Every structure is written in structure tokens, then in C-alpha cells.
PDB file of C-alpha atoms in Angstrom:
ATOM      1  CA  UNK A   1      18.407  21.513  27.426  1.00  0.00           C
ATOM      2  CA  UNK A   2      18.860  23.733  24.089  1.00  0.00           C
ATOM      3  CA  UNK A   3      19.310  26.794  25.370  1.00  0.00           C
ATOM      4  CA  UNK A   4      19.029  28.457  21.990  1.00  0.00           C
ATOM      5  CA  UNK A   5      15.503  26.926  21.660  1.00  0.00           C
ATOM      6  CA  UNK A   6      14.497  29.608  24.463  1.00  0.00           C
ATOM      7  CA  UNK A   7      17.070  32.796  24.120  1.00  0.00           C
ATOM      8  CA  UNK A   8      15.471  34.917  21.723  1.00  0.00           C
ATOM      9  CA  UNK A   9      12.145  34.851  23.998  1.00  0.00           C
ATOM     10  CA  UNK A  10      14.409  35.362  27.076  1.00  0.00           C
ATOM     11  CA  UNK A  11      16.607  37.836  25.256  1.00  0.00           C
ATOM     12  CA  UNK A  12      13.595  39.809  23.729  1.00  0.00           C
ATOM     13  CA  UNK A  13      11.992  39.903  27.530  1.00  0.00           C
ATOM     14  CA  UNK A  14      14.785  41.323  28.923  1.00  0.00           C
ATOM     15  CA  UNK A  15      15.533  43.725  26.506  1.00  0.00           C
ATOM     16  CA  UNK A  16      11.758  44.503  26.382  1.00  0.00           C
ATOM     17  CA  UNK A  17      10.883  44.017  23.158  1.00  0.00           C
ATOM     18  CA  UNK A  18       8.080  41.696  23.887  1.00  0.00           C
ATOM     19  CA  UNK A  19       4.768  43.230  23.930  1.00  0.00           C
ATOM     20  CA  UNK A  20       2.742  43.225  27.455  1.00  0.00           C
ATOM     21  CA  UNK A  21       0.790  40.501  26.569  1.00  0.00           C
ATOM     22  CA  UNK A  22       3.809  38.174  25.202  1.00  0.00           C
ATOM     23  CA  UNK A  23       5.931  39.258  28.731  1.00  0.00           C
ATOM     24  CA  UNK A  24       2.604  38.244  30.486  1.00  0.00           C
ATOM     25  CA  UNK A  25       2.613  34.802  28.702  1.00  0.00           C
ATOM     26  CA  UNK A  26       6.559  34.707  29.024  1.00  0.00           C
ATOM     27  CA  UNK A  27       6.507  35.244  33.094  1.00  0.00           C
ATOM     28  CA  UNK A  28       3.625  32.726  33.333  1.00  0.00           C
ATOM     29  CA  UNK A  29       5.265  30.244  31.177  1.00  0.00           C
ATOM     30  CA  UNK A  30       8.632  30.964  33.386  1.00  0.00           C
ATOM     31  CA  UNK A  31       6.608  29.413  36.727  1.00  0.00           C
ATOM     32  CA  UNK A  32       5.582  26.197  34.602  1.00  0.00           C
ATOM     33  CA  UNK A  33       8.120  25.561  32.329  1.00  0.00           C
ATOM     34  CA  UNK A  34      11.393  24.086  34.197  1.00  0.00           C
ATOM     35  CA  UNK A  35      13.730  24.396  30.980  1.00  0.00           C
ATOM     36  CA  UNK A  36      12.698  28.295  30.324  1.00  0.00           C
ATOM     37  CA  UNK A  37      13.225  29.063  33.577  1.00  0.00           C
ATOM     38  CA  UNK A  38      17.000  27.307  33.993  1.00  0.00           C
ATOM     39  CA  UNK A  39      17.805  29.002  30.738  1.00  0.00           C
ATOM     40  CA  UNK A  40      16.536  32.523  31.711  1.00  0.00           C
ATOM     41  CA  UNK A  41      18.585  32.103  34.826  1.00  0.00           C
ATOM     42  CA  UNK A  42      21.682  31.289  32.809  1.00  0.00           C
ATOM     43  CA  UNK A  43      20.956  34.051  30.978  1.00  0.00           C
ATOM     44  CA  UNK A  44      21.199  36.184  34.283  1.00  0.00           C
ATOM     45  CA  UNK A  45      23.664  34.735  35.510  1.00  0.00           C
ATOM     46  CA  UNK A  46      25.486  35.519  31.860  1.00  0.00           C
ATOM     47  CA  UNK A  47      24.833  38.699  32.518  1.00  0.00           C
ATOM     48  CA  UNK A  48      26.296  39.253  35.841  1.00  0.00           C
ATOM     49  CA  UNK A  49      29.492  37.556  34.048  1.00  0.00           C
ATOM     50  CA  UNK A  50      29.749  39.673  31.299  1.00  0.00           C
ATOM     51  CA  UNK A  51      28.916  42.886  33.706  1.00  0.00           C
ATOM     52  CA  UNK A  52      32.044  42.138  35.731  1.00  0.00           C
ATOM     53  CA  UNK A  53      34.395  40.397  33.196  1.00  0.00           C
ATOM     54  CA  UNK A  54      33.939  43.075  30.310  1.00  0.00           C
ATOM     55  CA  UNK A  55      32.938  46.531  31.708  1.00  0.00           C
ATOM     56  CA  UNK A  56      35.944  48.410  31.582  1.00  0.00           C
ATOM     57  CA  UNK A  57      35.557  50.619  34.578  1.00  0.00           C
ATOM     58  CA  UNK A  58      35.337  47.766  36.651  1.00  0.00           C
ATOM     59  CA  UNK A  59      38.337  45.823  35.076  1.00  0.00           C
ATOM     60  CA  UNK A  60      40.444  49.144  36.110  1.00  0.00           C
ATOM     61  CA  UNK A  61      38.502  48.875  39.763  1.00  0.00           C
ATOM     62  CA  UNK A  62      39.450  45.347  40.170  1.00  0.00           C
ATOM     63  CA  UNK A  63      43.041  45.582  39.095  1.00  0.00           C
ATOM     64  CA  UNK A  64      43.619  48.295  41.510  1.00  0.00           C
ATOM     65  CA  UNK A  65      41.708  46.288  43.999  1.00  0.00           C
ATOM     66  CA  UNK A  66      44.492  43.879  43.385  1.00  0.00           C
ATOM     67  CA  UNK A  67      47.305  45.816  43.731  1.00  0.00           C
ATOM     68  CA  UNK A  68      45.662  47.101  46.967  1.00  0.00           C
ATOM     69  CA  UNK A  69      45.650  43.382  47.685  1.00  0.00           C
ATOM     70  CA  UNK A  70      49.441  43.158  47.635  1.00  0.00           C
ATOM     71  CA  UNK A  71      49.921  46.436  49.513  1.00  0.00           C
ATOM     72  CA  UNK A  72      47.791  45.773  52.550  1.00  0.00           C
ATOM     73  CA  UNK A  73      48.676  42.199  54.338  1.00  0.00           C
ATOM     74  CA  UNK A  74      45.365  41.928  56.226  1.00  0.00           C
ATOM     75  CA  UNK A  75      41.552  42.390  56.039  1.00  0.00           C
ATOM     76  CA  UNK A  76      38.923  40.017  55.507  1.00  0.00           C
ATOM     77  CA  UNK A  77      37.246  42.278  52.507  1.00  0.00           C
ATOM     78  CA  UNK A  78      40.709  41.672  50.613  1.00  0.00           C
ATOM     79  CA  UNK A  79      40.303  38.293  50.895  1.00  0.00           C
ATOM     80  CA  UNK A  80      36.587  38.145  49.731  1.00  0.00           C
ATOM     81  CA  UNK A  81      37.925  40.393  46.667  1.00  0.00           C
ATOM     82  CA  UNK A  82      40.761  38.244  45.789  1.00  0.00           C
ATOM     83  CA  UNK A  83      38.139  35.360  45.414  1.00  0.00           C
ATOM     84  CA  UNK A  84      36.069  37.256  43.066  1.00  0.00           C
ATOM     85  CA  UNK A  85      39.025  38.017  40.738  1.00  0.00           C
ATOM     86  CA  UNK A  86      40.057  34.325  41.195  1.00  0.00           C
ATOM     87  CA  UNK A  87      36.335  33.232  39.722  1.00  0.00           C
ATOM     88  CA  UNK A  88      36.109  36.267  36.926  1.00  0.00           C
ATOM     89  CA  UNK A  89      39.526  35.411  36.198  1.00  0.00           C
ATOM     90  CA  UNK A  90      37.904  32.219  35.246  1.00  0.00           C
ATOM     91  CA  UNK A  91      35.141  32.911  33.891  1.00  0.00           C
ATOM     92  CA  UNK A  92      37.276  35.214  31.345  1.00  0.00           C
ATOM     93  CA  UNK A  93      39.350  32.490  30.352  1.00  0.00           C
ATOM     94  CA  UNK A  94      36.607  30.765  29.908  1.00  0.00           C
ATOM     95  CA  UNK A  95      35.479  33.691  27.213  1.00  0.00           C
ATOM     96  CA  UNK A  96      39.410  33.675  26.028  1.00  0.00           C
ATOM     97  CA  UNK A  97      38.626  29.766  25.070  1.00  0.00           C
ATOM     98  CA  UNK A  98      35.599  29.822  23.432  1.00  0.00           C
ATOM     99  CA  UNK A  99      36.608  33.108  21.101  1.00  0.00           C
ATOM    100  CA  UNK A 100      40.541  32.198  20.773  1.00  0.00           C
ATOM    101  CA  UNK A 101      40.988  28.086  21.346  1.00  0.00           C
ATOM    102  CA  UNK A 102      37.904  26.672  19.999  1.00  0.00           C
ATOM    103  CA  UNK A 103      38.402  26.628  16.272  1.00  0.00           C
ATOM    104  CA  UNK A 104      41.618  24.418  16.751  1.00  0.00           C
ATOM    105  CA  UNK A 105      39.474  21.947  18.518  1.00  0.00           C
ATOM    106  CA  UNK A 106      37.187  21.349  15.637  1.00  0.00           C
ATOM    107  CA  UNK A 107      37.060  19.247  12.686  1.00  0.00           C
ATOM    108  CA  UNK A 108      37.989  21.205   9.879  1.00  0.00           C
ATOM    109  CA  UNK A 109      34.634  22.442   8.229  1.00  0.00           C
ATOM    110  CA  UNK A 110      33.242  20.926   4.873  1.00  0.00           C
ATOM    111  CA  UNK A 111      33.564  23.354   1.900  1.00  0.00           C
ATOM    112  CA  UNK A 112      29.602  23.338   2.041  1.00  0.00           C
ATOM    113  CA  UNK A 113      29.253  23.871   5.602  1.00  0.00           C
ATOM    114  CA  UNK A 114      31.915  27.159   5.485  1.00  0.00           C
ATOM    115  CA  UNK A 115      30.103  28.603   2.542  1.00  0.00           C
ATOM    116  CA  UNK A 116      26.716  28.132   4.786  1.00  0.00           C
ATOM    117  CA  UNK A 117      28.506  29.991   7.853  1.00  0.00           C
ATOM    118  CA  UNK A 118      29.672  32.626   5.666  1.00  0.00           C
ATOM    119  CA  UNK A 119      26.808  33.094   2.628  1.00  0.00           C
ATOM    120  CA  UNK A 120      24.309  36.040   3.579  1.00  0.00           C
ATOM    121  CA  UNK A 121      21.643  36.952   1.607  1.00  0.00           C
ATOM    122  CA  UNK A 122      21.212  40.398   0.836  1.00  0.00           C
ATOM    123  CA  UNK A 123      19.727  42.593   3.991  1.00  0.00           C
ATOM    124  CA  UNK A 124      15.798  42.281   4.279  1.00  0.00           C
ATOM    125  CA  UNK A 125      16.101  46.426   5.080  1.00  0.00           C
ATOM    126  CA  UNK A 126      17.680  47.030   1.888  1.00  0.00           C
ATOM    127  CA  UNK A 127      15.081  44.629   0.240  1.00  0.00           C
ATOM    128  CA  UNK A 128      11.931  45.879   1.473  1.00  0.00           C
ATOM    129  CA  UNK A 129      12.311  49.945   0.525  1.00  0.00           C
ATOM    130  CA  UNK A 130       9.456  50.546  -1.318  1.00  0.00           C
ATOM    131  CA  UNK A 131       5.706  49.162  -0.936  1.00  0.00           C
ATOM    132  CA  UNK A 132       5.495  49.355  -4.707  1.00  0.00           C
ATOM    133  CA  UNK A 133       8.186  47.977  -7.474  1.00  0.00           C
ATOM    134  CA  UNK A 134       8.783  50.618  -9.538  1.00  0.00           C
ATOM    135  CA  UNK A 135      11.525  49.086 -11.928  1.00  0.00           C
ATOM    136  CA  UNK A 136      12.383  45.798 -12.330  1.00  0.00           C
ATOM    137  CA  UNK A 137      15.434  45.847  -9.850  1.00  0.00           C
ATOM    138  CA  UNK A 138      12.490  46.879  -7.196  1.00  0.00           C
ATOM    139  CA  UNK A 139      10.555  44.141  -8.291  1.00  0.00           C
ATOM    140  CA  UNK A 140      12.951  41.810  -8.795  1.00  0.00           C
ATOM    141  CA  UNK A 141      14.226  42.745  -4.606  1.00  0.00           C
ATOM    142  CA  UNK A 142      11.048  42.238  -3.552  1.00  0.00           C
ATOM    143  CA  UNK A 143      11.099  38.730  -5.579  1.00  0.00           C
ATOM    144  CA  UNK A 144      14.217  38.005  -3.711  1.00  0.00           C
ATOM    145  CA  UNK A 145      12.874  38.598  -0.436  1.00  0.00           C
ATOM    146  CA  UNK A 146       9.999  36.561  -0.835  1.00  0.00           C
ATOM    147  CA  UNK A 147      12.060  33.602  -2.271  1.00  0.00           C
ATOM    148  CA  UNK A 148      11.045  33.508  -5.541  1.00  0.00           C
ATOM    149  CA  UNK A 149      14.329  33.341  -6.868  1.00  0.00           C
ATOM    150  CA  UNK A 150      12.752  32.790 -10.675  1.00  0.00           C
ATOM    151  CA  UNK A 151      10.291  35.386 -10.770  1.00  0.00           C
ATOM    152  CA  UNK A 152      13.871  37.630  -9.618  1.00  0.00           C
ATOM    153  CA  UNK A 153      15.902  36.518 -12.312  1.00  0.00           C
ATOM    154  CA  UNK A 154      12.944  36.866 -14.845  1.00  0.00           C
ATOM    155  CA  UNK A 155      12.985  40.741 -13.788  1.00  0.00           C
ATOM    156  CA  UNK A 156      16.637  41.079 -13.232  1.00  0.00           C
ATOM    157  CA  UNK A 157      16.820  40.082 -16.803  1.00  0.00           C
ATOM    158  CA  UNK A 158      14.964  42.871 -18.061  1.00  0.00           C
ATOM    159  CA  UNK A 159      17.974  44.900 -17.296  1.00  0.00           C
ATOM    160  CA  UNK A 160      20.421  45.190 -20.453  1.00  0.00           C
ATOM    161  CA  UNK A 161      24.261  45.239 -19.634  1.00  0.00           C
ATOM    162  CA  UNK A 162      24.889  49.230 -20.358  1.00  0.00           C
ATOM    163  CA  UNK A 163      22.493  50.471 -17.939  1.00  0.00           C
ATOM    164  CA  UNK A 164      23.816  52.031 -14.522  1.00  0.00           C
ATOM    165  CA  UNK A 165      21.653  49.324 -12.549  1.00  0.00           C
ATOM    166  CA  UNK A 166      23.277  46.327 -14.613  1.00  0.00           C
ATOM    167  CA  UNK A 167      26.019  45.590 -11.717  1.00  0.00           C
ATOM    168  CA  UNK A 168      23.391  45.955  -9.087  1.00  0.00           C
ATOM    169  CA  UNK A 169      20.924  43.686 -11.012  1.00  0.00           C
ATOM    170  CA  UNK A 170      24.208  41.113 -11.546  1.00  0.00           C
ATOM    171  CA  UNK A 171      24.284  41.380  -7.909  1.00  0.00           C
ATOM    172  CA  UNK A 172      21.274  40.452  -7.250  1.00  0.00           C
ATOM    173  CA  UNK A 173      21.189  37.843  -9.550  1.00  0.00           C
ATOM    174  CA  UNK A 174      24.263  35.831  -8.400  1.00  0.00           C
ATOM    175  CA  UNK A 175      21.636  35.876  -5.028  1.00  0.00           C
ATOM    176  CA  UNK A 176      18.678  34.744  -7.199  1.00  0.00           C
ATOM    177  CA  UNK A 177      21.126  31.850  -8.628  1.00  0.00           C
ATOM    178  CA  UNK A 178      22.163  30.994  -5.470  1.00  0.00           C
ATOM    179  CA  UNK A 179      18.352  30.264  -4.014  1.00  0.00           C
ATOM    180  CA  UNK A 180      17.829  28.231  -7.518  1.00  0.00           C
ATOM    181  CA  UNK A 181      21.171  26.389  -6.872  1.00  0.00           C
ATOM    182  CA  UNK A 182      22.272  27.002 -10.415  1.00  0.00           C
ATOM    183  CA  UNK A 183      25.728  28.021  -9.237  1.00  0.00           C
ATOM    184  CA  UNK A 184      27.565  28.459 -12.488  1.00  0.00           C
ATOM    185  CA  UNK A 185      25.206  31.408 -13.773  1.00  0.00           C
ATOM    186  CA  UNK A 186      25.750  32.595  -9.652  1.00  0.00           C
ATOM    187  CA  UNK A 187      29.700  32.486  -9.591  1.00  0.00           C
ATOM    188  CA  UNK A 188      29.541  33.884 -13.566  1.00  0.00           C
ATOM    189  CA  UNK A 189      26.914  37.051 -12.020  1.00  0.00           C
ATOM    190  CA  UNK A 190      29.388  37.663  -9.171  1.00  0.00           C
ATOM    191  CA  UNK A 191      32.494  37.444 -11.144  1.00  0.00           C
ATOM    192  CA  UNK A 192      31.466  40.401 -13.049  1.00  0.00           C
ATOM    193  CA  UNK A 193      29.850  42.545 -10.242  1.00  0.00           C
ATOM    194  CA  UNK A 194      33.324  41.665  -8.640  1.00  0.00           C
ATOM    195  CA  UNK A 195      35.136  42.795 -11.808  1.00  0.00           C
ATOM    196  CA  UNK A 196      33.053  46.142 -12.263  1.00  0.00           C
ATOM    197  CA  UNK A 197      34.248  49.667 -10.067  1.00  0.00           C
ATOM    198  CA  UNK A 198      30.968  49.742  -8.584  1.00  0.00           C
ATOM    199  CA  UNK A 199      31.691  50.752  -5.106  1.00  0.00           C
ATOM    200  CA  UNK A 200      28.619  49.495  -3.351  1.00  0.00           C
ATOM    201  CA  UNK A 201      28.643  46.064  -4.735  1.00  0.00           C
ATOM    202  CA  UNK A 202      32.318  45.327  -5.873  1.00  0.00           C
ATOM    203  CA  UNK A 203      34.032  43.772  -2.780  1.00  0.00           C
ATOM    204  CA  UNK A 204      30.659  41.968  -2.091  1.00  0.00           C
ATOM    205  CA  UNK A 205      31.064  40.464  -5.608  1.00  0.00           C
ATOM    206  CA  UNK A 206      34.472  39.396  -4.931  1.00  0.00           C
ATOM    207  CA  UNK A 207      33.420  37.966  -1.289  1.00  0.00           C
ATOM    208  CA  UNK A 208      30.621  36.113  -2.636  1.00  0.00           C
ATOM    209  CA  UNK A 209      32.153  34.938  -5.817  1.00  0.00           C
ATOM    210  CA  UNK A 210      34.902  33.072  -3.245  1.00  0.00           C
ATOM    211  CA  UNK A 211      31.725  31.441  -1.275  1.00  0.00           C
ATOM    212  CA  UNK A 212      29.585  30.037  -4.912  1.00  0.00           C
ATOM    213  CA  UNK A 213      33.165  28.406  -5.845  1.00  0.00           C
ATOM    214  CA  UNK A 214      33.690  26.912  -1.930  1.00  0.00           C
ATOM    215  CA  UNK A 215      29.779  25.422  -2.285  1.00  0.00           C
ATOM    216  CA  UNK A 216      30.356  24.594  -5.832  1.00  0.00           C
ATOM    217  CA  UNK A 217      33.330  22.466  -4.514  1.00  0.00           C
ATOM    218  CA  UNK A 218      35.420  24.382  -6.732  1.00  0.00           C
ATOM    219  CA  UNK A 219      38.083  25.920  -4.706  1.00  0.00           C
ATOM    220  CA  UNK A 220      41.515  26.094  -6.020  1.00  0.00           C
ATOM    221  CA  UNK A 221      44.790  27.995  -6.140  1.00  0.00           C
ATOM    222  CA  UNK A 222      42.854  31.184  -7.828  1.00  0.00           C
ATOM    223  CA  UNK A 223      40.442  31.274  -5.317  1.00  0.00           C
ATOM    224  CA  UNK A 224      42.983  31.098  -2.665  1.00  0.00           C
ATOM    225  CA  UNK A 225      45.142  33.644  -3.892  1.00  0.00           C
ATOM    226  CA  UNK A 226      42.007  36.010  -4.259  1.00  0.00           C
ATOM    227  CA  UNK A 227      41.354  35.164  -0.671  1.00  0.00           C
ATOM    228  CA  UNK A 228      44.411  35.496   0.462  1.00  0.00           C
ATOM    229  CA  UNK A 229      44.161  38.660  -1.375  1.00  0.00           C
ATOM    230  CA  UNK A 230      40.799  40.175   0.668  1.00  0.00           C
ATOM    231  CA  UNK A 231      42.257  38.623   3.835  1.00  0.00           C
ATOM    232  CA  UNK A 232      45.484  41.039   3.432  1.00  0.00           C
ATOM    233  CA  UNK A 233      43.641  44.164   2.570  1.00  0.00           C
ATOM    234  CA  UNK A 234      42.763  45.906   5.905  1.00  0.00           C
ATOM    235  CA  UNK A 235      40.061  48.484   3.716  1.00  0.00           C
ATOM    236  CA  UNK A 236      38.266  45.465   2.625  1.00  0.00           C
ATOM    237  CA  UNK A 237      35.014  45.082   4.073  1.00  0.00           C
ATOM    238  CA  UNK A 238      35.287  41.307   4.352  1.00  0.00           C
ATOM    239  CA  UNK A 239      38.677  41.287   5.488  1.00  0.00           C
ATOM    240  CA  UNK A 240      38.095  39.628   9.121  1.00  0.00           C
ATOM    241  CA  UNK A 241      35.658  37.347   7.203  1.00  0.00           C
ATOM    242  CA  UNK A 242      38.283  36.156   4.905  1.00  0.00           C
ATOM    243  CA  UNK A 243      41.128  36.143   7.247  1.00  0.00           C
ATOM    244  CA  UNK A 244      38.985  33.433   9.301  1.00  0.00           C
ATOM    245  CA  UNK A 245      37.964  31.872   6.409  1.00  0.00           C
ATOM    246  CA  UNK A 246      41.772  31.162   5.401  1.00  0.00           C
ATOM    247  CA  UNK A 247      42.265  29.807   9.614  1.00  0.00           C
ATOM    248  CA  UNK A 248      39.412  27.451   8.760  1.00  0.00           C
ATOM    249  CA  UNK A 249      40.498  26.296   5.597  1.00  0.00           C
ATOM    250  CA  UNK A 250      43.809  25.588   6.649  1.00  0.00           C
TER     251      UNK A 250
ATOM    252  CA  UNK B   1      30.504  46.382  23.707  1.00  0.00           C
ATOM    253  CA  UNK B   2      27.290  45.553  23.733  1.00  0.00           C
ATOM    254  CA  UNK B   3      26.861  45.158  27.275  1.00  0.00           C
ATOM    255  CA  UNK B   4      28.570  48.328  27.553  1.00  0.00           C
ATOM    256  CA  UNK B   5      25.490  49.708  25.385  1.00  0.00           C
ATOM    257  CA  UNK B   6      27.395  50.091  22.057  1.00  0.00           C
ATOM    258  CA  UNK B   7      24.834  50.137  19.123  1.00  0.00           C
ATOM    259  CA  UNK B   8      25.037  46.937  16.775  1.00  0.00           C
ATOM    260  CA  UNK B   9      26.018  49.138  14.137  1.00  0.00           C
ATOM    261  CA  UNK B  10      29.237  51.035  16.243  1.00  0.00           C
ATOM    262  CA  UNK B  11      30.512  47.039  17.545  1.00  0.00           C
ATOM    263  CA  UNK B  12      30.138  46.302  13.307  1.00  0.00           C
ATOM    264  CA  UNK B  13      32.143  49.434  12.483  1.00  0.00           C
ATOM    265  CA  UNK B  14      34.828  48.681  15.004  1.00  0.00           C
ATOM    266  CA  UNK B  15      35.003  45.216  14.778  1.00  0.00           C
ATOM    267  CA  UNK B  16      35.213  46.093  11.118  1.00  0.00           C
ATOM    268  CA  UNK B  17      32.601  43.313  10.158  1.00  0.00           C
ATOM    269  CA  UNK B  18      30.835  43.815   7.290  1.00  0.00           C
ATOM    270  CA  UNK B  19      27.557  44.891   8.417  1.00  0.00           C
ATOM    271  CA  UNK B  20      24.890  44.866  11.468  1.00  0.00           C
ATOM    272  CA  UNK B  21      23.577  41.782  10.780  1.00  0.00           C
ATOM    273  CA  UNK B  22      26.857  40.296  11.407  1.00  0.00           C
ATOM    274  CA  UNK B  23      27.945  41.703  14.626  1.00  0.00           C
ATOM    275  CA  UNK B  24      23.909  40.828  15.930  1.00  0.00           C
ATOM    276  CA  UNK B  25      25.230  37.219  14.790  1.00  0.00           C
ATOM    277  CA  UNK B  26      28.470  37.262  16.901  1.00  0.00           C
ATOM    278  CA  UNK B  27      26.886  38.408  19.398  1.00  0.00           C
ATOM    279  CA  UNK B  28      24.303  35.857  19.539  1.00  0.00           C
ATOM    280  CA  UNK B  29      26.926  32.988  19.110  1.00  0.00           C
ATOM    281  CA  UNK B  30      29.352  34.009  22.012  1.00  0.00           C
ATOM    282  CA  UNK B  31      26.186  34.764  24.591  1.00  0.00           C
ATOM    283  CA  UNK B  32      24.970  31.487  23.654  1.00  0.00           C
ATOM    284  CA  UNK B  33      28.020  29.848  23.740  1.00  0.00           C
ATOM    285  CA  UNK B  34      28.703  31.612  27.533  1.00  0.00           C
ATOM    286  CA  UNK B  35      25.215  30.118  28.458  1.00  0.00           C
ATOM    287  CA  UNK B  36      26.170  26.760  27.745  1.00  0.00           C
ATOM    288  CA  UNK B  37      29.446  26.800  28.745  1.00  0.00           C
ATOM    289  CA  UNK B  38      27.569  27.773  32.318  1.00  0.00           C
ATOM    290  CA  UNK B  39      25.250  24.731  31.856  1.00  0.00           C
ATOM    291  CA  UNK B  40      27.954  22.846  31.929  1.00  0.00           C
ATOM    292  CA  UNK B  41      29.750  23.463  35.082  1.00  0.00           C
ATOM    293  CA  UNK B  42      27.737  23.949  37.389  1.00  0.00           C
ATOM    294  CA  UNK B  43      30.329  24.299  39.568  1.00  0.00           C
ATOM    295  CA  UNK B  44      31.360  27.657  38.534  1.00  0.00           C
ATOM    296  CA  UNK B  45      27.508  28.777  38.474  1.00  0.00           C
ATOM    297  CA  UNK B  46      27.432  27.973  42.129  1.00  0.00           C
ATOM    298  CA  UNK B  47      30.513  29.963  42.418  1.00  0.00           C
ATOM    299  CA  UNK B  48      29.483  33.047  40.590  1.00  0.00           C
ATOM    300  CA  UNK B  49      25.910  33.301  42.054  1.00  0.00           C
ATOM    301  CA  UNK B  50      28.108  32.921  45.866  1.00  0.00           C
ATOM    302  CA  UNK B  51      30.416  36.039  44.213  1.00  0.00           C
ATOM    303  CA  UNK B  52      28.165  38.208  42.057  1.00  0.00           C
TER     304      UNK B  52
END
């Protein structure tokens, strides 16, 4: 079964964000589809997991059950509670393995696939501001949105190097060049956004710059050392990013 | 944190990811990955459903 074929249905009904009509269809669907309703169980049953093994409160509760455990040498509750921390005990080191021991279990990732886990195009929120373009970086946003990664750079390059949008539009270019896999003019647009003091776009200049030369296949000691250099930086907002990146490269 | 109710945007700021989008992903990945790991072993899902 591919669970992840169902979850955002399941998760979306559970979280109610399913209009009445699409929870209507979803509960119906539940009684005659076999796989739906295994995976919305698991997702229950996830639930239940992550309700015992992660709220705090109870953590606290069920270590003092414990040590209530070792204090009082009889009782049948005890021994039901001791069984419970046996199986979340479990079921956390089960969590432990998949966040902590699974990336040494891999095959070390292609260059292309850890650019794809990493690349993110810019946010749809920040895209989709205004109904009408009213400059070309506007335009050229909405361009980028839509995928039309030529019409972007055609209105990205109506913005002359001098003006206070040029880093932005640079930015958003490296994106544009991206989508039209011309990665030279992308790792060339990101190199200078990551070269500029522009605070809302530098460090993602410098992050993305790293990711064009890793799917360009054209990684080497300068792009390590620049990664090494993000991954050491704690005020860097892709710090975490680049620390794993450096685990997975290695 | 999120099934203690923390906004996408609080687990991003403390988990010091880059943005919402991100910690939405994580999120996502690791439920998923819990899921399966329980489709697995059925074992342990007999065991939980006897326990919680």
C-alpha cells in the first residue's frame, strides 16, 4: 500500500480542512475502499503513538510512573504500566531510528538527487501578493509562479543593475534559470545576490548558489569550503540545511 | 511540537529551519515515515492498539 498516496486526504479529514461534502465522500469512500481505510487507521494509530511518546507531560507522568514501579513491589496496575513503557519505549526508538540512524543506512545521494531534496522555489505566498503586476518584479513573480520561467526573465530583465530591486530581480532570476535549466546564467544570478548586503535575499543567494553548482555537477573544494562555511554559522538561516547537506555528502 | 499544537511557523523558528514550508515538509516525512514503519510490523500495531 502507498500510504502517501492517501495521507493528505486522511490528514486534511482529520484536521478538518475538507469541506462537508469532500468529508462526506471521504467517510463513504473509507467503508469501500480497503487501502484508505488501513491507512487512516495507521494514521490513528500514529497518533496515539506520537500522543504518548512525545507529549511532554506525559513523558514526566510515565517516568514517575516508573520510579513508582521500583518503589512499590506489587500491584497488577504496575505491571500493566511497565508494559506500556516497554512498547512506547519502542515505539520511540523506533522514532530515534528513523530521525538519527537512517541516513547511514542509505546510499549516498547523487549530486542531482541532493540538490532536488534541498532546491525550493521561492514561496507561492510571497509570489502571489498582488492581483495586478505593477512593476516588472510583480510581473515577472507572477511569471514565476505560473512557470513561465521566460516570460520571468524577459521582465526581470527590464530591471537595470543600480536600481534597489536589482538583487531581488537577480534573485528571482537565478529561480527563472533554474526552471529553464540554463544553470550557468542561474549560479552567475545567485553568485551576485549572494555577494550583495541585501539582507532578505543574501544567505538565500549563497544557499542556492551551493545547490545550481551540486545539480550542475560542479561541486568542488570552493563550494565545500562555502558550505562548510554556512554549516558553521549558527545565525545562518540555512545552517541545519547545510550541516546535513555536508553528513550527506560525506 | 506539532502534536503538542505548536504553529508550523514556531516548530520552523525553533528548529531554526529556514521557513514554514520546511518544517510542514519534515513534518510530513517523519509522520509518513512512522506510518510505514507501523505497516510494517504489525506486530507492534497489535501491541499498541492492546496498550493505547
Amino acid at each position: 500500500m502507498k500510504i502517501e498516496n492517501y495521507y493528505d486526504r486522511i490528514d486534511q479529514y482529520h484536521t478538518g480542512e475538507l469541506s462537508d461534502n469532500d468529508s462526506k465522500n471521504f467517510e463513504r469512500e473509507l467503508n469501500s475502499n480497503e487501502e484508505l481505510r488501513q491507512a487512516e487507521e495507521l494514521y490513528r494509530l500514529s497518533l496515539n503513538v506520537l500522543d504518548y511518546g512525545v507529549e511532554e507531560n506525559l513523558r514526566k507522568d510515565l517516568k514517575n510512573w516508573a520510579a513508582e514501579g521500583k518503589d512499590t513491589a506489587k500491584g497488577g496496575r504496575i505491571i500493566s504500566l511497565r508494559s506500556m513503557i516497554v512498547v512506547l519505549s519502542a515505539a520511540a526508538s523506533v522514532l530515534l531510528l528513523i530521525f538519527f540512524a537512517a541516513p547511514y543506512f542509505m546510499p549516498q545521494p547523487s549530486p542531482s538527487e541532493l540538490f532536488a531534496t534541498y532546491y525550493q522555489t521561492p514561496e507561492a505566498s510571497n509570489l502571489r501578493g498582488g492581483s495586478v503586476p505593477q512593476n516588472a518584479i510583480n510581473a515577472a513573480k507572477k511569471a514565476l509562479a505560473e512557470e513561465s520561467y521566460a516570460d520571468a526573465v524577459e521582465d526581470l530583465a527590464k530591471i537595470p543593475s543600480g536600481d534597489p530591486l536589482y538583487i531581488e530581480a537577480q534573485f528571482y532570476l537565478g529561480h527563472a534559470m533554474i526552471g529553464l535549466n540554463n544553470l550557468p546564467a542561474a549560479k552567475n544570478a545567485f553568485e551576485l545576490v549572494a555577494a550583495s548586503t541585501e539582507v532578505k535575499f543574501q544567505e538565500k543567494g549563497e544557499w542556492n548558489y551551493l545547490l545550481v553548482c551540486l545539480k550542475a555537477d560542479q561541486w568542488n573544494d570552493i563550494c565545500e569550503a562555502k558550505l562548510t562555511t554556512i554549516a558553521q554559522d549558527a545565525d545562518h538561516s540555512f545552517s541545519a540545511q547545510a550541516k546535513e547537506l555536508l553528513k550527506k555528502m560525506k | 511540537m506539532w502534536k503538542l499544537s505548536y504553529s508550523m511557523a514556531e516548530i520552523a523558528d525553533t528548529l531554526q529551519l529556514s521557513n514554514e514550508a520546511n518544517a510542514r515538509k519534515i513534518k510530513y516525512r517523519c509522520h509518513l515515515a512512522l506510518m510505514e514503519y507501523l505497516e510494517k510490523n504489525p506486530g507492534m500495531v497489535k501491541q499498541l492498539k492492546d496498550v493505547l
